[in-house]
Short mmCIF file of C-alpha atoms in Angstrom, two decimals:
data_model
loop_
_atom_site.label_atom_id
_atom_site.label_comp_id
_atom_site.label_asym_id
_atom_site.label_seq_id
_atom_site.Cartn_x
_atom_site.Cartn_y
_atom_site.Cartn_z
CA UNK A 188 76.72 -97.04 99.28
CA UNK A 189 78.98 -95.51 101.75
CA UNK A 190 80.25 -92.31 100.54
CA UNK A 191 83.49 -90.43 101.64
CA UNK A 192 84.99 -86.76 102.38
CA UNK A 193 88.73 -87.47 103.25
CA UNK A 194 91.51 -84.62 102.50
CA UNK A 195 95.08 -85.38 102.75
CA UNK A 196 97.71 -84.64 105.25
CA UNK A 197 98.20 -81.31 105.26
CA UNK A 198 101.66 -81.46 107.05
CA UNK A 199 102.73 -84.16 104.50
CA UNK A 200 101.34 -82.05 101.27
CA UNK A 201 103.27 -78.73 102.85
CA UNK A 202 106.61 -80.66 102.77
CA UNK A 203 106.10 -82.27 99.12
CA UNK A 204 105.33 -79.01 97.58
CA UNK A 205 107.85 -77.11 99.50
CA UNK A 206 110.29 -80.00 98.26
CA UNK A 207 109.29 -79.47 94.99
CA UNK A 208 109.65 -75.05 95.27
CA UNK A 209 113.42 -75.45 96.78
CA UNK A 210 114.16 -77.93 93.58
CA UNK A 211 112.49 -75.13 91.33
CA UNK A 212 114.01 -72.15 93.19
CA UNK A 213 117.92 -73.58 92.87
CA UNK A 214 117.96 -72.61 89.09
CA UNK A 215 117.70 -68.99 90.06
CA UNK A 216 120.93 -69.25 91.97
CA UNK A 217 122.68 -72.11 90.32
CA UNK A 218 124.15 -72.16 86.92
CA UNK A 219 125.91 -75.07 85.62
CA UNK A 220 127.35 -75.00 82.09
CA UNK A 221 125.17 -76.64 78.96
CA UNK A 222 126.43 -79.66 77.67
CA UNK A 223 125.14 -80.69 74.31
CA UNK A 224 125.20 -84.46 73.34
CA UNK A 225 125.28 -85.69 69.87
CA UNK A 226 123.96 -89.17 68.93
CA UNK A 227 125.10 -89.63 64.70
CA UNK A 228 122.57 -91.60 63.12
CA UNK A 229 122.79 -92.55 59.71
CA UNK A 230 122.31 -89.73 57.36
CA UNK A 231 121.11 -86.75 60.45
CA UNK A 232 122.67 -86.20 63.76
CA UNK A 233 120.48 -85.52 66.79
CA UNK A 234 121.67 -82.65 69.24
CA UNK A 235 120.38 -82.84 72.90
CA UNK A 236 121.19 -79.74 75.01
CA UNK A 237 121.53 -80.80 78.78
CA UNK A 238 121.56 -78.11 81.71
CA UNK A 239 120.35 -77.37 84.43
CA UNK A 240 116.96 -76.90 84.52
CA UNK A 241 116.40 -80.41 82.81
CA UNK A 242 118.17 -81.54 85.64
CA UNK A 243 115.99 -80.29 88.13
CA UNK A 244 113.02 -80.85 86.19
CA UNK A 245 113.22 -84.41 85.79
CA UNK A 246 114.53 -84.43 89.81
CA UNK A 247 111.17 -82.75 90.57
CA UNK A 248 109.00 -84.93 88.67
CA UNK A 249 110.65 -87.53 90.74
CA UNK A 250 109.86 -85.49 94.02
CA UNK A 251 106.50 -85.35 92.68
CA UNK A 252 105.45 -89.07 91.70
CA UNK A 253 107.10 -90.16 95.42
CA UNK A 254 105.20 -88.03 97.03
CA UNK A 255 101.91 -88.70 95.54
CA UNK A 256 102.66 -91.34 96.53
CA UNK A 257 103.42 -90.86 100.47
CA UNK A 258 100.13 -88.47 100.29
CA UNK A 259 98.29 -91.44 99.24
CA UNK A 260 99.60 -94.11 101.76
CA UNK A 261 97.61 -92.65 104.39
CA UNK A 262 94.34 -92.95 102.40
CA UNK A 263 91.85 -94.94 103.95
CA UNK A 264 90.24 -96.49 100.90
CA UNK A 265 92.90 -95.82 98.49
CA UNK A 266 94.17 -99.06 96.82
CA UNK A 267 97.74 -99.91 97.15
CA UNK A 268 98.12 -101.63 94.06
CA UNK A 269 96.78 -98.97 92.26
CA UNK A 270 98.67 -96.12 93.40
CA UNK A 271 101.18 -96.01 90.88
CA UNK A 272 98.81 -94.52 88.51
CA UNK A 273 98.57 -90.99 90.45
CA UNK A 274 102.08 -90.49 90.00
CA UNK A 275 101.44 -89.48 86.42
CA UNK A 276 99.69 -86.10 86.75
CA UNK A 277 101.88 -84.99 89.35
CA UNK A 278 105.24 -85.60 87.59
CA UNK A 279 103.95 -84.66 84.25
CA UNK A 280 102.80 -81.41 85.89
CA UNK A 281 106.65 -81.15 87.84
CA UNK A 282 107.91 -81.74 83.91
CA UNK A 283 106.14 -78.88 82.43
CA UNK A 284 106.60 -76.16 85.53
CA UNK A 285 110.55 -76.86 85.07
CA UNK A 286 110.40 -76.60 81.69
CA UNK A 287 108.02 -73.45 81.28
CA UNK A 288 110.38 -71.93 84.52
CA UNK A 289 113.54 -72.37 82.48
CA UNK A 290 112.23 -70.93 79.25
CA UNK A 291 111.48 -67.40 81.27
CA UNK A 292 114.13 -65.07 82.27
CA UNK A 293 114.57 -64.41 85.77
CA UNK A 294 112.42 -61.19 87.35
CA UNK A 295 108.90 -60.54 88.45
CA UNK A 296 107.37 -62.75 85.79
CA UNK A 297 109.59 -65.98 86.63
CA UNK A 298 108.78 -65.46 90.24
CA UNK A 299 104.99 -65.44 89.71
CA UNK A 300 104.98 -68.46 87.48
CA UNK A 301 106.92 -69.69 90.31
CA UNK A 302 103.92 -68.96 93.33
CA UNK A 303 101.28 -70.17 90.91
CA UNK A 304 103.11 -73.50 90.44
CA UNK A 305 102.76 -74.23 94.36
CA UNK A 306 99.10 -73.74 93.71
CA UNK A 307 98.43 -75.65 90.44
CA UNK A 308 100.91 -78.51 92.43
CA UNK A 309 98.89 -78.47 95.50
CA UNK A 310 95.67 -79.11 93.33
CA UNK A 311 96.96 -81.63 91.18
CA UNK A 312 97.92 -83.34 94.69
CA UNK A 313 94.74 -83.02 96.23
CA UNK A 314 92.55 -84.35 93.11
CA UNK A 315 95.11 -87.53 93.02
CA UNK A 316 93.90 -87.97 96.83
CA UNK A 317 90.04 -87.21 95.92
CA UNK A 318 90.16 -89.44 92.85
CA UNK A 319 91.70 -92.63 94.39
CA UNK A 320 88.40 -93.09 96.32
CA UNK A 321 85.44 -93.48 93.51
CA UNK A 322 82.81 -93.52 96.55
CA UNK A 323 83.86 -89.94 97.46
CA UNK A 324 81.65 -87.25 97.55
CA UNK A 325 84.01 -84.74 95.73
CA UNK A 326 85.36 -87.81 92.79
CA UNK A 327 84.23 -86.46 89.56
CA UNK A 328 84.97 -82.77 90.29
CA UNK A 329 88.73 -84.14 91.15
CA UNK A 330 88.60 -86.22 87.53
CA UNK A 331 86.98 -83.50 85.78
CA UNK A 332 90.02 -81.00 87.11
CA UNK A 333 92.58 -83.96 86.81
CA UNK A 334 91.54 -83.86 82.81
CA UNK A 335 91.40 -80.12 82.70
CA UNK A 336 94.48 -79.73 84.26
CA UNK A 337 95.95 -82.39 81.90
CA UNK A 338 94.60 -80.47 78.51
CA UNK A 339 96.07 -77.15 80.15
CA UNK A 340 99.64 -78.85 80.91
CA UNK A 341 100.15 -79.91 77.22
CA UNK A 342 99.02 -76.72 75.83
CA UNK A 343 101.45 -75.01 77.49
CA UNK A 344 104.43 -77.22 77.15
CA UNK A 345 103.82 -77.11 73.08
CA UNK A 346 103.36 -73.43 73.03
CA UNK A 347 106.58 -73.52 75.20
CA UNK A 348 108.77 -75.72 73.03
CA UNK A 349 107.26 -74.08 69.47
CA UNK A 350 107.44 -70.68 71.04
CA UNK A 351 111.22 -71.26 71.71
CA UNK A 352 112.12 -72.43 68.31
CA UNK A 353 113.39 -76.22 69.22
CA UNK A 354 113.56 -78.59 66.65
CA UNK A 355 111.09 -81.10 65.40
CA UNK A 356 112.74 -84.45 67.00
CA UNK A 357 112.69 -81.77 70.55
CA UNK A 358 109.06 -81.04 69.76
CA UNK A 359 107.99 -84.86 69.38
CA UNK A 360 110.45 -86.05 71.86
CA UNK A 361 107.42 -84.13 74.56
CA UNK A 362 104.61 -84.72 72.33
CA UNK A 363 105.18 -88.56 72.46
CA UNK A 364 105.17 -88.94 75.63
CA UNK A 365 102.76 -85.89 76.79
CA UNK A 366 100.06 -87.03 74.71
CA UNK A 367 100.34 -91.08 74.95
CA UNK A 368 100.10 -90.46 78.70
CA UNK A 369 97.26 -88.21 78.48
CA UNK A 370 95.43 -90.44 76.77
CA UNK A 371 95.97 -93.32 78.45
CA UNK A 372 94.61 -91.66 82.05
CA UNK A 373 91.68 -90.14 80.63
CA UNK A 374 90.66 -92.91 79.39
CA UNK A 375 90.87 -94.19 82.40
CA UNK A 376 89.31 -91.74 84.06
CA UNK A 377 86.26 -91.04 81.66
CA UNK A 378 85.72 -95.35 81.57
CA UNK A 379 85.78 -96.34 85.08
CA UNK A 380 88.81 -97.77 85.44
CA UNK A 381 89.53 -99.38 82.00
CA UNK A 382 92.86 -98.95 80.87
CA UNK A 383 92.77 -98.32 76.84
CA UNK A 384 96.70 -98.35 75.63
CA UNK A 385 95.55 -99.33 72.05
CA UNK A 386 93.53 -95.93 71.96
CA UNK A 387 96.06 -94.04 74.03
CA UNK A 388 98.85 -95.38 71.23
CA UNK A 389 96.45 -94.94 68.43
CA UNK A 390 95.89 -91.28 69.19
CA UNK A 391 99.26 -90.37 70.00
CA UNK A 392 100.05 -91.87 66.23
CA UNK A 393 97.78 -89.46 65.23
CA UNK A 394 98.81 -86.42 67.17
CA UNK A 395 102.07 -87.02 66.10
CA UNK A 396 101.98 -87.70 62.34
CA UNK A 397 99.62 -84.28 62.48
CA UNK A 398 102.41 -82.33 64.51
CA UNK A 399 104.81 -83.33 62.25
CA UNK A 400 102.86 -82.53 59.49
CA UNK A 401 102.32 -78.62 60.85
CA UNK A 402 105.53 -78.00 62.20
CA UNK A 403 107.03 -76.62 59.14
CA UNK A 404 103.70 -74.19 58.08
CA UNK A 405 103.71 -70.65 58.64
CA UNK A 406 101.58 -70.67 62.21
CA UNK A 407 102.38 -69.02 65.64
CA UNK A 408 103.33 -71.10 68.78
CA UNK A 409 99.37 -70.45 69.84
CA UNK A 410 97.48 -71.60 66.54
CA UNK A 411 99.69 -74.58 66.22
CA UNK A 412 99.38 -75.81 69.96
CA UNK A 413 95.62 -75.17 70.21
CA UNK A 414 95.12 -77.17 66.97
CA UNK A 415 96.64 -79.80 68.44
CA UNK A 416 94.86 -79.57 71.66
CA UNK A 417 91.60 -79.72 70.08
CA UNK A 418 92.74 -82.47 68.07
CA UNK A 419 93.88 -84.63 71.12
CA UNK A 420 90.52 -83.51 72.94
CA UNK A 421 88.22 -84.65 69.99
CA UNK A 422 90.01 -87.95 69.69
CA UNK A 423 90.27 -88.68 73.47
CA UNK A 424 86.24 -88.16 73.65
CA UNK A 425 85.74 -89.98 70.18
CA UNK A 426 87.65 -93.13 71.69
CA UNK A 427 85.26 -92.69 74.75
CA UNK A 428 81.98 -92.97 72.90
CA UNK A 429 82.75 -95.25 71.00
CA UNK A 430 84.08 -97.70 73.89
CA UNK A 431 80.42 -96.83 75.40
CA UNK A 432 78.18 -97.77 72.65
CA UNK A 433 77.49 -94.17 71.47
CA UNK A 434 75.81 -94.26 68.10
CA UNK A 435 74.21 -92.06 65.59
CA UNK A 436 74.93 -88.01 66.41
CA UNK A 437 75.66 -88.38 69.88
CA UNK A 438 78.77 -90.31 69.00
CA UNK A 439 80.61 -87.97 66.85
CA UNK A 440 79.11 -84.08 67.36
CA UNK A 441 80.79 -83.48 70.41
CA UNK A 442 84.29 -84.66 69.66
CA UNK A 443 83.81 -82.50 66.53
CA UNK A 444 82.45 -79.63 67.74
CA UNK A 445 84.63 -79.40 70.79
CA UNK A 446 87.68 -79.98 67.84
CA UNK A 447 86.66 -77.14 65.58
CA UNK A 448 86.06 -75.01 68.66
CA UNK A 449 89.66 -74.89 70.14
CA UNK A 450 90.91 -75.11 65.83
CA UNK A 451 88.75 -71.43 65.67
CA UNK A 452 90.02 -69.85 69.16
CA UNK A 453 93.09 -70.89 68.32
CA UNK A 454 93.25 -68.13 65.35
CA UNK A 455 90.83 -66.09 67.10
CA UNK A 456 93.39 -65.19 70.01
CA UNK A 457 96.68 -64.77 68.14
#
């Protein structure tokens, strides 16, 4: 087996992320009205704030999927027809910085959120590039960050939107998509290229009916998103064993240990 040590362009990942900063750095000298749009449903009427920063978050996770994508042309053994699937990380990363960035007043904390988001950016980027080559050297460090970094990402953007106050619809409106997503590329990931969108929906029916379910109890922003993490953890490697003919102990202890684990740091830290 011929095994590989490629890194990306390093002129071509300076101008992505530095695309990415100059979208992120507008909002602190750009302010454009909110406009608030109302869609009447029968019986409740859904309110969707619009500034900004949503703008500019949904432009970056643009900037982001494209140029995972450009970064990845000029792999050697990189599959073109497969590239579409390392846009995910990357934008869903771009999502969450914008959104966490907006939620934080501007000063010494925004701008340090700010400089760590070219370096979680610029290692999301870099683990797409390891991890679209299975013969290289480096591939399941770059899956097993890819993951970690995906766990971390939703666990902030639930203790963002619950620490703000949004409504439920808000809450699931990221959830849905956030955890379905998730799912669907660990899956991936942790089962050698299998793609599992039963699972990924099946878990994300779960996630949400038990989101729903909390929203309304008396529990802080951390407690709430941590159970929910664990949660999504537990059934993400529960789906996994079972997919790989895990029986007896080995098929449920971990998922339910790991579960209970981020459940009881969850109310240990608040």
């Amino acid at each position: 087996m011929n095994e590989h040590r490629h890194i990306p362009d390093l002129e071509k990942l300076s101008i992505v992320i530095a695309m990415i900063l100059l979208a992120y750095s507008s909002t602190a000298f750009i302010s454009i009205p909110t406009r608030t749009l109302t869609i009447q449903f029968p019986g409740f009427l859904l309110e969707f704030n619009l500034n900004f920063i949503t703008v500019v978050a949904v432009v970056s996770a643009a900037l982001a999927a494209a140029g995972a994508d450009w970064i990845l042309s000029a792999h050697p053994h990189a599959d073109p027809k497969t590239r579409w699937q390392h846009w995910l990380v990357p934008a869903f990363t771009a999502v969450v910085i914008g959104i966490t960035l907006g939620t934080i007043p501007l000063g010494p904390a925004w701008w340090f959120v700010f400089g760590l988001s070219a370096l979680l950016m610029a290692g999301v980027l870099i683990s797409e590039y390891i991890s679209s080559d299975p013969q290289d050297l480096r591939y399941s460090f770059a899956v097993l960050g890819l993951n970690a970094v995906s766990f971390a990402l939703f666990l902030i953007i639930v203790i963002t939107i619950a620490g703000v106050g949004f409504r439920l619809y808000v809450l699931l409106a990221a959830i849905i998509p956030a955890v379905f997503l998730i799912s669907l590329r660990s899956l991936y990931l942790r089962l050698a290229g299998r793609w599992m969108t039963g699972w990924a929906a099946g878990i994300t029916l779960v996630i949400t009916q038990v989101a729903a379910a909390m929203f309304y109890l008396p529990l802080r922003p951390l407690q709430f998103s941590m159970i929910l993490l664990g949660l999504l953890y537990g059934l993400i490697t529960l789906a996994s064993n079972i997919e790989e003919k895990y029986t007896g102990g080995s098929l449920w202890i971990e998922p339910t240990l790991m579960t209970l684990s981020f459940v009881a740091l969850g109310f240990l830290l608040r």
